[in-house]
Amino acid sequence: MGIRHLEIKSVETTSNLKDFHCGIPAMDEFIHGGLQTSVRHHFCQLYEVKESNEVVAMFALSFDSIDLDADDKEEISLGISATGVPDISSNYEDTFYSKRRYPALDIAYLAVREDRRNCHIGTYLIAQIKKKAIEQTFAGCQFLSVEAYNVPGYSAVGFYEKCGFAPNELSNPNKDTLRMFCTLYSK
């Protein structure tokens, strides 16, 4: 089976995830404990990813905003940011760079079943999330954001960097995540 056989479906419950394990203890504990509460209270929308009727991945999305400081904006405008240069018209450029906060879609959670990691499922899901964020017409959205899990023994930072994300903050050894972002519309 390959990624072309994946079925992505919005769900209201974590009941199909009871046997799902990504192999990262803290994430598995959350998926089997607190995730349902987050879904029930509309913190995020949950999606399950199935292959041959088995859940091989899950992700959850929520609305967000990105704050860009002067350094972020300079790196973006010069094209040295991993996120790319936003595709903005010259008559909107001053308005774009004068803003402090930008609309984003947050990847609140993303996990691939432990035995399916390194099969490009995560990369495929990021591409699908980007595509859906661009196609949606409900609200403005210029960036994707994520709090990439970053603890001793496991870091998702490199994965997100490969998917075009850049840090939106300095790494903090007292924090288990690193906030990252990427532009949806790039030249």
mmCIF file of N, CA and C in Angstrom, residues 94-151:
data_model
loop_
_atom_site.group_PDB
_atom_site.id
_atom_site.type_symbol
_atom_site.label_atom_id
_atom_site.label_comp_id
_atom_site.label_asym_id
_atom_site.label_seq_id
_atom_site.Cartn_x
_atom_site.Cartn_y
_atom_site.Cartn_z
ATOM 1 N N ASP A 94 3.256 46.891 1.126
ATOM 2 C CA ASP A 94 3.385 47.763 2.298
ATOM 3 C C ASP A 94 2.374 47.387 3.369
ATOM 4 N N THR A 95 1.152 47.116 2.954
ATOM 5 C CA THR A 95 0.112 46.721 3.909
ATOM 6 C C THR A 95 0.488 45.399 4.569
ATOM 7 N N PHE A 96 0.934 44.429 3.776
ATOM 8 C CA PHE A 96 1.310 43.114 4.312
ATOM 9 C C PHE A 96 2.394 43.253 5.377
ATOM 10 N N TYR A 97 3.477 43.953 5.053
ATOM 11 C CA TYR A 97 4.599 44.038 5.983
ATOM 12 C C TYR A 97 4.338 44.976 7.157
ATOM 13 N N SER A 98 3.298 45.791 7.093
ATOM 14 C CA SER A 98 2.980 46.665 8.227
ATOM 15 C C SER A 98 2.155 45.935 9.291
ATOM 16 N N LYS A 99 1.600 44.807 8.940
ATOM 17 C CA LYS A 99 0.813 44.035 9.917
ATOM 18 C C LYS A 99 1.741 43.365 10.916
ATOM 19 N N ARG A 100 1.224 43.112 12.084
ATOM 20 C CA ARG A 100 1.973 42.364 13.103
ATOM 21 C C ARG A 100 1.479 40.924 13.170
ATOM 22 N N ARG A 101 0.185 40.748 12.985
ATOM 23 C CA ARG A 101 -0.440 39.431 13.143
ATOM 24 C C ARG A 101 -1.049 39.000 11.813
ATOM 25 N N TYR A 102 -0.884 37.697 11.492
ATOM 26 C CA TYR A 102 -1.348 37.149 10.220
ATOM 27 C C TYR A 102 -2.199 35.911 10.474
ATOM 28 N N PRO A 103 -3.282 35.712 9.710
ATOM 29 C CA PRO A 103 -4.142 34.546 9.913
ATOM 30 C C PRO A 103 -3.428 33.252 9.528
ATOM 31 N N ALA A 104 -3.656 32.221 10.343
ATOM 32 C CA ALA A 104 -2.984 30.940 10.119
ATOM 33 C C ALA A 104 -3.912 29.784 10.473
ATOM 34 N N LEU A 105 -3.564 28.642 9.977
ATOM 35 C CA LEU A 105 -4.209 27.384 10.343
ATOM 36 C C LEU A 105 -3.172 26.590 11.122
ATOM 37 N N ASP A 106 -3.526 26.172 12.306
ATOM 38 C CA ASP A 106 -2.590 25.484 13.186
ATOM 39 C C ASP A 106 -2.750 23.976 13.080
ATOM 40 N N ILE A 107 -1.644 23.292 12.908
ATOM 41 C CA ILE A 107 -1.632 21.841 13.005
ATOM 42 C C ILE A 107 -1.477 21.552 14.497
ATOM 43 N N ALA A 108 -2.612 21.381 15.165
ATOM 44 C CA ALA A 108 -2.608 21.221 16.618
ATOM 45 C C ALA A 108 -1.950 19.904 17.027
ATOM 46 N N TYR A 109 -2.212 18.854 16.277
ATOM 47 C CA TYR A 109 -1.631 17.534 16.552
ATOM 48 C C TYR A 109 -1.457 16.815 15.230
ATOM 49 N N LEU A 110 -0.387 16.057 15.116
ATOM 50 C CA LEU A 110 -0.173 15.200 13.954
ATOM 51 C C LEU A 110 0.668 14.026 14.432
ATOM 52 N N ALA A 111 0.171 12.821 14.189
ATOM 53 C CA ALA A 111 0.905 11.623 14.593
ATOM 54 C C ALA A 111 0.699 10.537 13.546
ATOM 55 N N VAL A 112 1.764 9.815 13.272
ATOM 56 C CA VAL A 112 1.726 8.675 12.354
ATOM 57 C C VAL A 112 1.976 7.423 13.194
ATOM 58 N N ARG A 113 1.217 6.376 12.907
ATOM 59 C CA ARG A 113 1.373 5.130 13.648
ATOM 60 C C ARG A 113 2.839 4.696 13.603
ATOM 61 N N GLU A 114 3.326 4.211 14.735
ATOM 62 C CA GLU A 114 4.751 3.913 14.891
ATOM 63 C C GLU A 114 5.290 3.008 13.789
ATOM 64 N N ASP A 115 4.559 1.989 13.409
ATOM 65 C CA ASP A 115 5.060 1.072 12.386
ATOM 66 C C ASP A 115 4.949 1.622 10.967
ATOM 67 N N ARG A 116 4.377 2.817 10.815
ATOM 68 C CA ARG A 116 4.246 3.443 9.490
ATOM 69 C C ARG A 116 5.083 4.712 9.363
ATOM 70 N N ARG A 117 5.867 5.032 10.396
ATOM 71 C CA ARG A 117 6.747 6.188 10.298
ATOM 72 C C ARG A 117 7.802 5.943 9.227
ATOM 73 N N ASN A 118 8.319 6.995 8.658
ATOM 74 C CA ASN A 118 9.319 6.946 7.575
ATOM 75 C C ASN A 118 8.761 6.369 6.285
ATOM 76 N N CYS A 119 7.441 6.437 6.112
ATOM 77 C CA CYS A 119 6.791 5.991 4.864
ATOM 78 C C CYS A 119 6.229 7.188 4.096
ATOM 79 N N HIS A 120 6.613 8.400 4.478
ATOM 80 C CA HIS A 120 6.215 9.655 3.823
ATOM 81 C C HIS A 120 4.753 10.030 4.054
ATOM 82 N N ILE A 121 4.114 9.390 5.018
ATOM 83 C CA ILE A 121 2.719 9.728 5.314
ATOM 84 C C ILE A 121 2.626 11.137 5.879
ATOM 85 N N GLY A 122 3.508 11.499 6.798
ATOM 86 C CA GLY A 122 3.483 12.835 7.391
ATOM 87 C C GLY A 122 3.681 13.922 6.355
ATOM 88 N N THR A 123 4.631 13.732 5.457
ATOM 89 C CA THR A 123 4.886 14.703 4.393
ATOM 90 C C THR A 123 3.658 14.839 3.497
ATOM 91 N N TYR A 124 3.044 13.722 3.164
ATOM 92 C CA TYR A 124 1.824 13.730 2.356
ATOM 93 C C TYR A 124 0.710 14.504 3.078
ATOM 94 N N LEU A 125 0.560 14.275 4.374
ATOM 95 C CA LEU A 125 -0.491 14.965 5.129
ATOM 96 C C LEU A 125 -0.249 16.471 5.183
ATOM 97 N N ILE A 126 0.992 16.891 5.360
ATOM 98 C CA ILE A 126 1.299 18.332 5.358
ATOM 99 C C ILE A 126 0.901 18.923 4.010
ATOM 100 N N ALA A 127 1.231 18.245 2.922
ATOM 101 C CA ALA A 127 0.867 18.739 1.581
ATOM 102 C C ALA A 127 -0.657 18.830 1.433
ATOM 103 N N GLN A 128 -1.380 17.863 1.958
ATOM 104 C CA GLN A 128 -2.838 17.884 1.876
ATOM 105 C C GLN A 128 -3.434 19.002 2.732
ATOM 106 N N ILE A 129 -2.863 19.215 3.914
ATOM 107 C CA ILE A 129 -3.330 20.297 4.789
ATOM 108 C C ILE A 129 -3.095 21.642 4.109
ATOM 109 N N LYS A 130 -1.908 21.828 3.510
ATOM 110 C CA LYS A 130 -1.617 23.073 2.789
ATOM 111 C C LYS A 130 -2.629 23.282 1.663
ATOM 112 N N LYS A 131 -2.877 22.233 0.899
ATOM 113 C CA LYS A 131 -3.809 22.314 -0.229
ATOM 114 C C LYS A 131 -5.208 22.714 0.238
ATOM 115 N N LYS A 132 -5.697 22.070 1.287
ATOM 116 C CA LYS A 132 -7.034 22.384 1.800
ATOM 117 C C LYS A 132 -7.094 23.799 2.383
ATOM 118 N N ALA A 133 -6.023 24.240 3.042
ATOM 119 C CA ALA A 133 -5.990 25.593 3.601
ATOM 120 C C ALA A 133 -6.059 26.631 2.496
ATOM 121 N N ILE A 134 -5.382 26.369 1.384
ATOM 122 C CA ILE A 134 -5.408 27.293 0.247
ATOM 123 C C ILE A 134 -6.774 27.291 -0.426
ATOM 124 N N GLU A 135 -7.392 26.130 -0.541
ATOM 125 C CA GLU A 135 -8.678 26.000 -1.231
ATOM 126 C C GLU A 135 -9.864 26.504 -0.404
ATOM 127 N N GLN A 136 -9.743 26.515 0.920
ATOM 128 C CA GLN A 136 -10.894 26.887 1.755
ATOM 129 C C GLN A 136 -11.265 28.348 1.525
ATOM 130 N N THR A 137 -12.544 28.641 1.665
ATOM 131 C CA THR A 137 -13.040 30.002 1.450
ATOM 132 C C THR A 137 -13.752 30.548 2.676
ATOM 133 N N PHE A 138 -13.608 29.879 3.810
ATOM 134 C CA PHE A 138 -14.311 30.286 5.025
ATOM 135 C C PHE A 138 -13.695 31.530 5.661
ATOM 136 N N ALA A 139 -12.366 31.611 5.665
ATOM 137 C CA ALA A 139 -11.678 32.732 6.322
ATOM 138 C C ALA A 139 -10.313 32.935 5.678
ATOM 139 N N GLY A 140 -9.744 34.114 5.892
ATOM 140 C CA GLY A 140 -8.402 34.376 5.392
ATOM 141 C C GLY A 140 -7.384 33.493 6.092
ATOM 142 N N CYS A 141 -6.379 33.074 5.361
ATOM 143 C CA CYS A 141 -5.343 32.203 5.924
ATOM 144 C C CYS A 141 -4.087 32.353 5.077
ATOM 145 N N GLN A 142 -3.000 32.828 5.687
ATOM 146 C CA GLN A 142 -1.760 33.047 4.948
ATOM 147 C C GLN A 142 -0.637 32.105 5.352
ATOM 148 N N PHE A 143 -0.766 31.487 6.523
ATOM 149 C CA PHE A 143 0.302 30.635 7.030
ATOM 150 C C PHE A 143 -0.250 29.367 7.656
ATOM 151 N N LEU A 144 0.598 28.356 7.760
ATOM 152 C CA LEU A 144 0.370 27.206 8.623
ATOM 153 C C LEU A 144 1.268 27.398 9.830
ATOM 154 N N SER A 145 0.806 26.948 10.974
ATOM 155 C CA SER A 145 1.629 27.007 12.177
ATOM 156 C C SER A 145 1.599 25.648 12.860
ATOM 157 N N VAL A 146 2.578 25.419 13.709
ATOM 158 C CA VAL A 146 2.647 24.173 14.465
ATOM 159 C C VAL A 146 3.539 24.391 15.678
ATOM 160 N N GLU A 147 3.224 23.711 16.739
ATOM 161 C CA GLU A 147 4.117 23.607 17.896
ATOM 162 C C GLU A 147 4.790 22.254 17.741
ATOM 163 N N ALA A 148 5.970 22.234 17.133
ATOM 164 C CA ALA A 148 6.666 20.977 16.843
ATOM 165 C C ALA A 148 7.213 20.373 18.124
ATOM 166 N N TYR A 149 6.849 19.140 18.374
ATOM 167 C CA TYR A 149 7.318 18.423 19.557
ATOM 168 C C TYR A 149 8.843 18.352 19.513
ATOM 169 N N ASN A 150 9.492 18.702 20.627
ATOM 170 C CA ASN A 150 10.949 18.823 20.647
ATOM 171 C C ASN A 150 11.467 18.486 22.039
ATOM 172 N N VAL A 151 11.653 17.191 22.283
ATOM 173 C CA VAL A 151 12.128 16.730 23.587
ATOM 174 C C VAL A 151 13.327 15.807 23.386
#
